[in-house]
Short mmCIF file of C-alpha atoms (C1' of nucleotides) in Angstrom, two decimals:
data_model
loop_
_atom_site.label_atom_id
_atom_site.label_comp_id
_atom_site.label_asym_id
_atom_site.label_seq_id
_atom_site.Cartn_x
_atom_site.Cartn_y
_atom_site.Cartn_z
CA MET A 550 -0.54 45.02 44.25
CA LYS A 551 -0.41 40.96 44.40
CA ARG A 552 3.35 40.84 45.35
CA ALA A 553 5.40 40.21 42.30
CA LEU A 554 6.25 36.57 42.49
CA PRO A 555 7.62 35.34 46.32
CA ARG A 556 7.57 31.59 44.99
CA VAL A 557 11.22 30.33 43.61
CA PHE A 558 10.20 28.29 40.80
CA THR A 559 13.58 27.87 39.18
CA ARG A 560 14.18 24.68 37.32
CA ASN A 561 17.10 23.73 37.62
CA SER A 562 19.00 26.58 34.66
CA GLY A 563 16.11 27.90 33.83
CA LYS A 564 16.45 25.46 30.41
CA SER A 565 13.57 23.30 30.55
CA ASP A 566 10.16 25.35 30.06
CA GLY A 567 7.98 22.27 31.22
CA VAL A 568 7.38 21.09 34.20
CA LEU A 569 7.39 24.12 37.16
CA MET A 570 7.77 23.09 41.03
CA ASN A 571 8.92 24.91 44.13
CA VAL A 572 12.16 23.67 44.97
CA GLU A 573 12.14 25.48 47.84
CA ASP A 574 9.63 23.26 49.82
CA ARG A 575 11.13 20.12 51.49
CA ARG A 576 8.65 17.72 49.88
CA VAL A 577 9.88 18.84 46.48
CA LYS A 578 13.47 17.79 47.60
CA ARG A 579 12.21 15.52 48.94
CA THR A 580 11.23 13.76 45.99
CA GLN A 581 13.54 14.78 44.01
CA ARG A 582 16.11 13.62 45.84
CA LEU A 583 14.29 10.09 46.34
CA LEU A 584 13.74 9.89 42.40
CA ALA A 585 17.64 10.82 41.68
CA LYS A 586 18.32 7.74 44.22
CA ALA A 587 15.56 5.60 42.20
CA LEU A 588 17.36 6.01 39.08
CA ILE A 589 21.20 5.68 39.57
CA THR A 590 19.99 3.09 41.75
CA LEU A 591 17.72 1.10 39.70
CA THR A 592 20.15 1.92 36.00
CA LEU A 593 22.93 0.25 37.67
CA GLU A 594 21.42 -2.93 38.41
CA LYS A 595 20.10 -3.41 34.99
CA GLY A 596 21.29 -0.92 32.82
CA TYR A 597 19.84 2.90 31.98
CA ASP A 598 17.65 2.70 28.66
CA VAL A 599 15.38 -0.56 30.69
CA VAL A 600 14.32 1.73 34.06
CA THR A 601 10.78 2.86 33.80
CA ILE A 602 9.45 5.29 34.92
CA ARG A 603 7.26 3.01 36.72
CA ASP A 604 9.92 1.58 38.28
CA ILE A 605 11.76 4.49 39.56
CA THR A 606 8.50 5.55 41.76
CA GLU A 607 8.11 2.11 42.61
CA ARG A 608 12.10 2.30 44.10
CA ALA A 609 11.46 5.97 45.62
CA ASP A 610 8.29 5.21 46.47
CA VAL A 611 6.62 8.08 45.15
CA GLY A 612 3.24 7.90 43.25
CA TYR A 613 3.68 7.92 39.52
CA ALA A 614 1.99 11.17 38.42
CA THR A 615 4.09 12.59 41.04
CA PHE A 616 7.42 11.90 38.65
CA PHE A 617 5.69 13.86 35.50
CA ARG A 618 4.81 17.36 37.93
CA HIS A 619 9.23 17.12 38.05
CA TYR A 620 10.87 15.71 34.97
CA HIS A 621 9.45 15.03 31.59
CA ASP A 622 10.83 12.03 31.39
CA LYS A 623 14.05 9.86 32.47
CA ASP A 624 16.96 12.26 30.78
CA GLU A 625 15.87 14.91 32.51
CA LEU A 626 15.89 13.72 36.28
CA LEU A 627 19.65 12.49 34.98
CA GLU A 628 20.60 15.64 33.59
CA ASP A 629 19.58 17.23 36.66
CA VAL A 630 22.24 14.11 38.98
CA LEU A 631 24.67 16.15 36.42
CA ASP A 632 24.08 19.62 37.37
CA VAL A 633 24.23 18.51 40.99
CA VAL A 634 27.90 16.95 40.61
CA LEU A 635 29.18 19.48 38.25
CA ALA A 636 28.92 21.91 40.94
CA GLU A 637 30.63 19.67 43.62
CA MET A 638 33.60 19.50 42.16
CA LEU A 639 33.88 22.99 40.75
CA GLU A 640 33.52 24.10 43.90
CA LEU A 641 35.90 21.61 44.77
CA LEU A 642 38.82 22.50 42.31
CA LEU A 643 38.40 26.09 42.13
CA PRO A 644 40.49 26.60 45.52
CA ALA A 645 43.06 24.50 44.62
CA ASN A 646 42.77 25.88 41.02
CA GLY A 647 46.90 26.99 39.50
CA ALA A 648 48.61 23.46 41.76
CA ASP A 649 50.19 21.26 40.32
CA PRO A 650 48.68 19.39 37.69
CA ALA A 651 49.38 15.85 39.39
CA ALA A 652 47.51 17.63 42.77
CA MET A 653 44.71 18.21 40.47
CA GLY A 654 44.17 15.38 39.25
CA THR A 655 44.43 13.55 42.46
CA LEU A 656 41.29 15.71 43.44
CA ILE A 657 39.09 15.05 40.43
CA PHE A 658 39.54 11.30 40.90
CA ARG A 659 39.27 11.54 44.39
CA TYR A 660 35.50 12.86 44.20
CA VAL A 661 34.76 10.47 41.13
CA GLY A 662 35.89 7.59 43.40
CA GLU A 663 33.76 8.52 46.31
CA HIS A 664 30.91 9.20 43.71
CA SER A 665 31.84 6.73 41.36
CA GLU A 666 28.03 5.31 41.28
CA VAL A 667 26.87 8.43 40.58
CA CYS A 668 29.62 8.80 37.67
CA ARG A 669 29.13 5.22 36.20
CA VAL A 670 25.92 6.04 34.85
CA LEU A 671 27.00 9.58 34.50
CA THR A 672 29.38 8.36 31.76
CA GLY A 673 27.51 6.55 30.76
CA SER A 674 24.67 8.68 29.28
CA MET A 675 26.54 9.88 25.99
CA PRO A 676 24.26 13.90 26.21
CA LEU A 677 25.62 14.38 29.31
CA THR A 678 28.99 12.78 28.34
CA ARG A 679 29.19 15.39 25.51
CA LYS A 680 27.12 18.41 27.54
CA LEU A 681 30.42 17.78 30.20
CA ILE A 682 33.18 17.69 27.95
CA THR A 683 31.35 21.11 25.89
CA LEU A 684 31.59 23.39 29.57
CA GLY A 685 34.48 22.15 30.22
CA THR A 686 35.94 22.73 27.00
CA GLN A 687 34.93 26.06 27.78
CA SER A 688 36.38 26.35 30.98
CA VAL A 689 39.77 25.28 30.01
CA ARG A 690 39.94 27.74 26.71
CA GLY A 691 38.67 30.49 29.08
CA ASP A 692 41.75 29.49 31.57
CA THR A 693 44.21 28.53 30.13
CA LEU A 694 46.19 29.08 26.37
CA PRO A 695 46.98 32.77 25.48
CA GLN A 696 48.62 30.83 22.77
CA ALA A 697 49.44 30.47 18.89
CA ALA A 698 50.88 30.09 15.71
CA SER A 699 50.50 25.93 16.15
CA ILE A 700 49.37 23.28 13.55
CA VAL A 701 46.98 22.39 16.68
CA PRO A 702 44.31 24.90 16.62
CA PRO A 703 43.32 25.97 20.36
CA GLU A 704 40.48 24.91 20.36
CA ILE A 705 41.23 21.62 19.47
CA VAL A 706 43.87 21.30 22.22
CA ALA A 707 41.12 22.56 24.91
CA HIS A 708 38.96 19.65 24.06
CA HIS A 709 40.97 16.91 23.53
CA ILE A 710 42.51 17.57 27.25
CA VAL A 711 39.22 17.34 28.95
CA ALA A 712 37.78 14.91 26.13
CA SER A 713 41.13 12.36 27.31
CA SER A 714 40.57 13.30 31.04
CA VAL A 715 36.58 12.26 31.00
CA ALA A 716 38.19 9.17 28.84
CA LEU A 717 40.36 8.41 31.24
CA ILE A 718 38.21 8.92 34.22
CA GLN A 719 35.60 6.37 32.32
CA TRP A 720 38.67 3.60 32.01
CA TRP A 721 39.36 4.09 35.27
CA LEU A 722 35.59 3.27 36.47
CA GLU A 723 35.30 -0.29 33.88
CA HIS A 724 38.02 -1.12 35.26
CA ASP A 725 36.48 -0.82 39.05
CA MET A 726 39.52 1.54 39.52
CA PRO A 727 42.55 -0.41 40.26
CA TYR A 728 44.59 2.59 41.18
CA PRO A 729 44.48 4.86 44.09
CA PRO A 730 43.49 8.62 43.06
CA GLU A 731 46.66 9.51 43.93
CA ARG A 732 48.48 7.63 41.09
CA MET A 733 45.37 8.21 38.58
CA GLY A 734 46.49 12.23 39.39
CA ALA A 735 49.90 11.20 38.50
CA ILE A 736 48.43 10.12 35.28
CA TYR A 737 47.19 12.87 34.32
CA ALA A 738 49.32 14.86 34.62
CA ALA A 739 52.35 12.76 32.42
CA LEU A 740 49.91 11.76 30.01
CA ILE A 741 47.24 14.39 29.46
CA VAL A 742 48.82 18.18 30.87
CA GLN A 743 52.32 17.77 30.73
CA PRO A 744 52.40 16.95 26.53
CA THR A 745 49.68 18.84 25.62
CA GLY A 746 50.96 22.18 27.41
CA ALA A 747 54.20 21.14 25.22
CA THR A 748 52.02 20.19 22.34
CA ALA A 749 50.59 23.90 22.74
CA LEU A 750 53.57 26.05 23.06
CA SER A 751 56.15 24.10 20.67
CA GLY A 752 54.26 21.63 18.08
CA MET B 1002 21.78 -38.96 4.57
CA LYS B 1003 20.57 -34.90 4.77
CA ARG B 1004 23.25 -32.51 3.64
CA ALA B 1005 24.46 -30.82 6.26
CA LEU B 1006 23.74 -27.24 6.45
CA PRO B 1007 24.07 -25.93 3.34
CA ARG B 1008 22.91 -22.73 4.13
CA VAL B 1009 24.78 -19.76 6.48
CA PHE B 1010 23.11 -18.36 9.38
CA THR B 1011 25.64 -16.10 10.08
CA ARG B 1012 24.39 -13.81 12.05
CA ASN B 1013 27.12 -11.02 12.16
CA SER B 1014 29.23 -12.05 14.39
CA GLY B 1015 27.83 -14.85 15.87
CA LYS B 1016 26.92 -13.20 19.26
CA SER B 1017 23.44 -12.24 19.02
CA ASP B 1018 21.95 -16.28 19.92
CA GLY B 1019 18.96 -14.57 18.40
CA VAL B 1020 17.07 -14.23 15.24
CA LEU B 1021 18.64 -15.93 12.51
CA MET B 1022 18.11 -14.79 8.50
CA ASN B 1023 20.02 -16.40 5.60
CA VAL B 1024 22.22 -13.52 5.35
CA GLU B 1025 23.35 -15.05 1.07
CA ASP B 1026 19.71 -14.75 0.46
CA ARG B 1027 19.37 -11.38 -2.10
CA ARG B 1028 16.87 -10.36 -0.43
CA VAL B 1029 17.50 -10.48 3.18
CA LYS B 1030 20.43 -8.56 2.47
CA ARG B 1031 18.36 -6.19 0.48
CA THR B 1032 15.92 -5.81 3.28
CA GLN B 1033 18.90 -5.44 5.68
CA ARG B 1034 20.71 -2.72 2.91
CA LEU B 1035 17.18 -0.83 3.63
CA LEU B 1036 16.81 -1.26 7.04
CA ALA B 1037 20.55 0.17 7.85
CA LYS B 1038 19.78 3.59 5.14
CA ALA B 1039 16.10 4.06 6.67
CA LEU B 1040 17.67 4.22 10.67
CA ILE B 1041 21.10 7.08 9.47
CA THR B 1042 18.30 8.65 7.54
CA LEU B 1043 15.76 9.00 10.42
CA THR B 1044 18.89 9.61 12.89
CA LEU B 1045 20.10 12.27 11.27
CA GLU B 1046 17.00 13.76 10.79
CA LYS B 1047 15.41 13.14 14.07
CA GLY B 1048 17.59 11.51 16.98
CA TYR B 1049 18.27 7.91 17.31
CA ASP B 1050 15.97 7.48 20.35
CA VAL B 1051 13.09 9.33 18.98
CA VAL B 1052 12.96 6.92 15.51
CA THR B 1053 10.76 4.03 16.22
CA ILE B 1054 10.89 0.43 14.65
CA ARG B 1055 7.59 1.47 12.69
CA ASP B 1056 9.47 4.84 11.43
CA ILE B 1057 12.35 2.91 9.99
CA THR B 1058 9.68 -0.05 8.68
CA GLU B 1059 7.49 2.83 6.50
CA ARG B 1060 11.02 4.47 5.65
CA ALA B 1061 12.91 1.44 3.89
CA ASP B 1062 9.16 0.53 2.27
CA VAL B 1063 9.45 -2.98 4.28
CA GLY B 1064 6.97 -5.26 6.32
CA TYR B 1065 6.83 -4.04 10.19
CA ALA B 1066 6.82 -7.35 10.90
CA THR B 1067 9.89 -8.19 8.67
CA PHE B 1068 12.02 -6.19 10.91
CA PHE B 1069 12.03 -8.64 14.17
CA ARG B 1070 12.90 -11.27 11.78
CA HIS B 1071 16.04 -9.09 11.25
CA TYR B 1072 16.86 -7.77 14.61
CA HIS B 1073 15.45 -8.02 17.96
CA ASP B 1074 15.85 -3.80 18.36
CA LYS B 1075 16.96 -0.90 17.36
CA ASP B 1076 20.70 -1.42 18.49
CA GLU B 1077 21.08 -4.42 17.25
CA LEU B 1078 20.49 -3.39 13.97
CA LEU B 1079 23.37 -0.55 14.46
CA GLU B 1080 25.41 -2.48 15.38
CA ASP B 1081 25.50 -4.45 12.02
CA VAL B 1082 25.82 -0.37 10.73
CA LEU B 1083 28.47 -0.73 13.29
CA ASP B 1084 30.48 -4.30 11.93
CA VAL B 1085 30.70 -2.69 7.87
CA VAL B 1086 32.34 0.41 8.82
CA LEU B 1087 34.48 -0.78 11.20
CA ALA B 1088 35.65 -3.74 8.34
CA GLU B 1089 35.88 -1.25 5.85
CA MET B 1090 37.86 0.95 8.08
CA LEU B 1091 39.97 -2.36 8.60
CA GLU B 1092 41.13 -2.70 4.58
CA LEU B 1093 41.95 0.56 4.54
CA LEU B 1094 44.51 1.05 7.08
CA LEU B 1095 46.29 -2.24 6.46
CA PRO B 1096 47.97 -1.38 3.63
CA ALA B 1097 48.99 1.70 4.66
CA ASN B 1098 50.14 0.08 8.54
CA GLY B 1099 53.34 1.01 8.92
CA ALA B 1100 52.74 5.02 6.97
CA ASP B 1101 53.93 8.09 9.17
CA PRO B 1102 51.00 8.20 11.85
CA ALA B 1103 49.92 11.84 9.93
CA ALA B 1104 49.19 9.99 6.78
CA MET B 1105 47.17 7.11 8.83
CA GLY B 1106 45.82 10.31 10.59
CA THR B 1107 44.28 11.18 6.94
CA LEU B 1108 43.66 8.27 5.39
CA ILE B 1109 40.95 7.75 8.62
CA PHE B 1110 39.87 11.64 8.38
CA ARG B 1111 39.18 10.83 4.77
CA TYR B 1112 37.21 8.15 5.25
CA VAL B 1113 35.00 9.46 8.12
CA GLY B 1114 34.34 12.14 5.77
CA GLU B 1115 33.07 10.03 2.97
CA HIS B 1116 31.07 8.80 4.84
CA SER B 1117 30.25 11.44 7.77
CA GLU B 1118 26.49 10.63 8.34
CA VAL B 1119 27.02 7.18 9.21
CA CYS B 1120 29.73 8.20 10.95
CA ARG B 1121 28.22 10.96 13.54
CA VAL B 1122 25.54 8.47 13.94
CA LEU B 1123 27.66 5.38 15.47
CA THR B 1124 29.66 7.73 17.28
CA GLY B 1125 26.11 9.28 19.14
CA SER B 1126 26.28 5.95 20.53
CA MET B 1127 27.37 5.20 23.51
CA PRO B 1128 27.96 1.76 23.88
CA LEU B 1129 28.79 1.21 20.02
CA THR B 1130 31.50 3.78 21.03
CA ARG B 1131 32.29 1.82 23.84
CA LYS B 1132 32.77 -0.98 21.88
CA LEU B 1133 34.95 1.29 18.88
CA ILE B 1134 37.66 2.21 21.78
CA THR B 1135 37.77 -1.09 23.16
CA LEU B 1136 38.57 -2.65 19.66
CA GLY B 1137 41.32 -0.37 18.99
CA THR B 1138 42.57 0.04 21.76
CA GLN B 1139 43.25 -4.14 21.68
CA SER B 1140 44.46 -3.55 18.35
CA VAL B 1141 46.80 -1.02 19.84
CA ARG B 1142 48.40 -3.25 22.31
CA GLY B 1143 49.04 -5.47 19.91
CA ASP B 1144 50.94 -3.65 17.04
CA THR B 1145 52.94 -1.54 19.01
CA LEU B 1146 54.42 -0.78 22.28
CA PRO B 1147 56.87 -3.11 23.53
CA GLN B 1148 57.64 -0.55 26.54
CA ALA B 1149 58.27 -0.48 30.33
CA ALA B 1150 58.98 1.59 33.07
CA SER B 1151 56.67 4.14 33.11
CA ILE B 1152 54.56 6.07 35.37
CA VAL B 1153 51.80 5.48 32.67
CA PRO B 1154 50.84 1.73 32.46
CA PRO B 1155 50.54 0.56 28.64
CA GLU B 1156 46.79 -0.58 28.36
CA ILE B 1157 45.94 3.05 29.57
CA VAL B 1158 48.38 4.82 27.09
CA ALA B 1159 46.72 2.28 23.67
CA HIS B 1160 43.12 3.17 25.42
CA HIS B 1161 44.50 7.28 25.59
CA ILE B 1162 45.37 6.77 22.08
CA VAL B 1163 42.08 5.37 21.00
CA ALA B 1164 39.85 7.41 22.89
CA SER B 1165 41.81 10.69 21.88
CA SER B 1166 41.34 9.86 18.47
CA VAL B 1167 37.89 9.12 18.60
CA ALA B 1168 37.52 12.67 20.81
CA LEU B 1169 39.13 14.42 17.49
CA ILE B 1170 37.02 12.62 15.04
CA GLN B 1171 33.63 13.79 17.09
CA TRP B 1172 35.43 17.06 17.78
CA TRP B 1173 35.24 17.15 14.01
CA LEU B 1174 31.91 16.07 13.05
CA GLU B 1175 30.27 18.19 15.84
CA HIS B 1176 31.91 21.32 13.72
CA ASP B 1177 31.37 20.56 10.30
CA MET B 1178 34.44 19.41 9.22
CA PRO B 1179 36.22 22.76 9.51
CA TYR B 1180 39.07 21.57 7.99
CA PRO B 1181 40.50 19.41 5.12
CA PRO B 1182 41.22 15.45 6.28
CA GLU B 1183 44.66 16.60 5.54
CA ARG B 1184 45.39 19.07 8.31
CA MET B 1185 43.51 16.76 10.57
CA GLY B 1186 45.82 13.62 9.52
CA ALA B 1187 48.53 16.52 10.66
CA ILE B 1188 46.56 17.22 13.79
CA TYR B 1189 46.12 13.99 15.00
CA ALA B 1190 49.49 13.09 14.52
CA ALA B 1191 51.23 16.36 16.60
CA LEU B 1192 47.96 16.33 18.96
CA ILE B 1193 48.15 12.53 19.94
CA VAL B 1194 50.68 9.94 18.29
CA GLN B 1195 53.78 12.42 18.66
CA PRO B 1196 53.25 13.44 22.25
CA THR B 1197 52.36 9.46 23.52
CA GLY B 1198 54.88 8.12 22.08
CA ALA B 1199 57.37 10.24 24.01
CA THR B 1200 55.49 9.98 26.62
CA ALA B 1201 55.52 6.11 26.48
CA LEU B 1202 59.26 6.12 26.35
CA SER B 1203 60.39 8.63 28.48
CA GLY B 1204 57.59 9.75 30.84
"C1'" DT C 483 -1.11 27.92 65.97
"C1'" DT C 484 -3.98 28.41 62.77
"C1'" DC C 485 -4.82 29.19 57.75
"C1'" DG C 486 -4.56 28.76 52.96
"C1'" DA C 487 -1.93 27.14 48.85
"C1'" DT C 488 0.20 23.05 47.17
"C1'" DA C 489 2.76 18.86 46.87
"C1'" DT C 490 1.55 14.12 46.85
"C1'" DG C 491 -1.12 9.61 46.41
"C1'" DA C 492 -4.32 6.68 44.08
"C1'" DT C 493 -6.77 5.98 40.67
"C1'" DA C 494 -8.65 6.17 35.66
"C1'" DT C 495 -7.79 6.38 31.09
"C1'" DA C 496 -6.33 7.75 26.08
"C1'" DC C 497 -2.61 6.98 23.92
"C1'" DA C 498 1.75 4.98 21.55
"C1'" DA C 499 5.14 1.31 20.74
"C1'" DT C 500 6.60 -3.30 21.29
"C1'" DA C 501 6.57 -8.14 20.21
"C1'" DT C 502 4.89 -12.22 18.79
"C1'" DA C 503 1.81 -14.89 15.84
"C1'" DT C 504 -0.58 -17.03 11.30
"C1'" DC C 505 -1.82 -17.30 6.75
"C1'" DA C 506 -0.94 -16.18 1.54
"C1'" DT C 507 2.60 -14.80 -2.11
"C1'" DA C 508 6.32 -13.63 -4.01
"C1'" DA C 509 10.75 -14.18 -5.18
"C1'" DG C 510 14.90 -16.69 -4.52
"C1'" DA C 511 18.37 -21.24 -4.58
"C1'" DT C 512 19.42 -25.88 -6.27
"C1'" DA D 174 10.69 -26.43 -12.90
"C1'" DT D 175 9.63 -27.21 -8.34
"C1'" DC D 176 10.85 -26.48 -3.92
"C1'" DT D 177 12.43 -23.16 -0.40
"C1'" DT D 178 11.46 -19.42 2.81
"C1'" DA D 179 11.79 -15.00 3.11
"C1'" DT D 180 8.19 -10.71 2.94
"C1'" DG D 181 3.25 -8.40 3.55
"C1'" DA D 182 -0.73 -8.20 6.36
"C1'" DT D 183 -3.22 -7.86 9.69
"C1'" DA D 184 -4.53 -8.88 14.26
"C1'" DT D 185 -3.72 -8.64 18.75
"C1'" DA D 186 -0.89 -9.12 23.22
"C1'" DT D 187 1.12 -7.02 26.53
"C1'" DT D 188 3.89 -3.00 27.78
"C1'" DG D 189 4.95 2.01 29.45
"C1'" DT D 190 4.04 7.03 29.07
"C1'" DA D 191 1.52 10.40 29.63
"C1'" DT D 192 -2.46 13.55 31.45
"C1'" DA D 193 -6.82 14.50 34.14
"C1'" DT D 194 -9.16 14.40 38.86
"C1'" DC D 195 -9.51 14.39 42.97
"C1'" DA D 196 -9.17 13.71 48.15
"C1'" DT D 197 -5.56 14.29 51.71
"C1'" DA D 198 -1.56 15.57 54.01
"C1'" DT D 199 2.31 18.96 55.04
"C1'" DC D 200 4.16 22.84 53.75
"C1'" DG D 201 5.07 28.04 54.09
"C1'" DA D 202 3.58 32.46 56.11
"C1'" DA D 203 0.94 35.57 59.17
#
DNA sequence: TTCGATATGATATACAATATATCATAAGAT
DNA sequence: ATCTTATGATATATTGTATATCATATCGAA
């Protein structure tokens, strides 16, 4: 017997059936890190869709063909970046769960501000923004809202909260973060959480 | 004397300095209409970014090179579509200005429902969605909100109203329009207009 | 530390799509 | 009616994607 699969071929969330690569190998992690960083930098320099894979590999100082050993295309690489960001935000927000909305909002905007370049790129991609909103909506529906008998279906309420939050983040980034995270947290609470909560109950 | 510029070279909003084409010529209008229709159809069939210009020209039954006589690239063609949609919605909403929010919302969702294919494509493009939200925000800021002394800056309030509305439309389209326009108009009023108005005043 | 496994670099190449140029023809404008 | 111009057809330069191959370097495990 040949010892059952000692290696770890985990492609992110197991969705992509395509390129397999041992993510425990230092070389692999190094290459993927370099590629991700290059994509972010180049996207901020000249826009996501005009960045070529040759651009990325040259900036990352990595062989051109190496890219395709890890990802099928640019979008798959960018999705990897989103997964990392989502995991980080989740572990940031989980401990603070149940705190008051303004404090939660402050945490969110503090994180976004500290990773503004990556977030700018991610929120510039429609597929990733959709994915983000979908995941967030599911989470919000699970967490709160054991409500009923409103004009507005709970599914829409959850979607509205998440989509509005993402939009607020986008506004903040596009305007070069003119207010500090604490102020944005307060705005988040006053503009999104509080009114929507009231609507879900009474409306 | 040679008669000063009898022709009309209007490239949409005069922004693109690139391809000039007499938009009063029937042939031009016909070609552009065919190209736009082909792009919409193909995008719904297999996704915007994998649609090639050759696809478009073949579906439109138009010479390949002809495309570049009208647009630099796919995105410019799609922007043309957005301009038409925006103009139509504007003339739909202007007469009803000042009516109650639910009625306005019903008008909006009725229009979206009747043009769901085009709207699906447009709201799937991040640059166009941004443009739409920016224009809408300016309009809302001009219309209403002579307010002051709130935690939430009026600029953010306006942005929130528009972005939330677009998000609600996106939700509706993505879920295959499960409620009629009248219901969506009521939801729009209860979820977005009424709470945000209250926040802008009191919050 | 050694050894087998494997990720990488460098290179060549097939292929697809963009973008432009040219010229004859057909369609529209006046 | 005729002058203008948009189109079709075609060729071509250019760019970017995607895959294959082989020697080398790096890694993990014993």
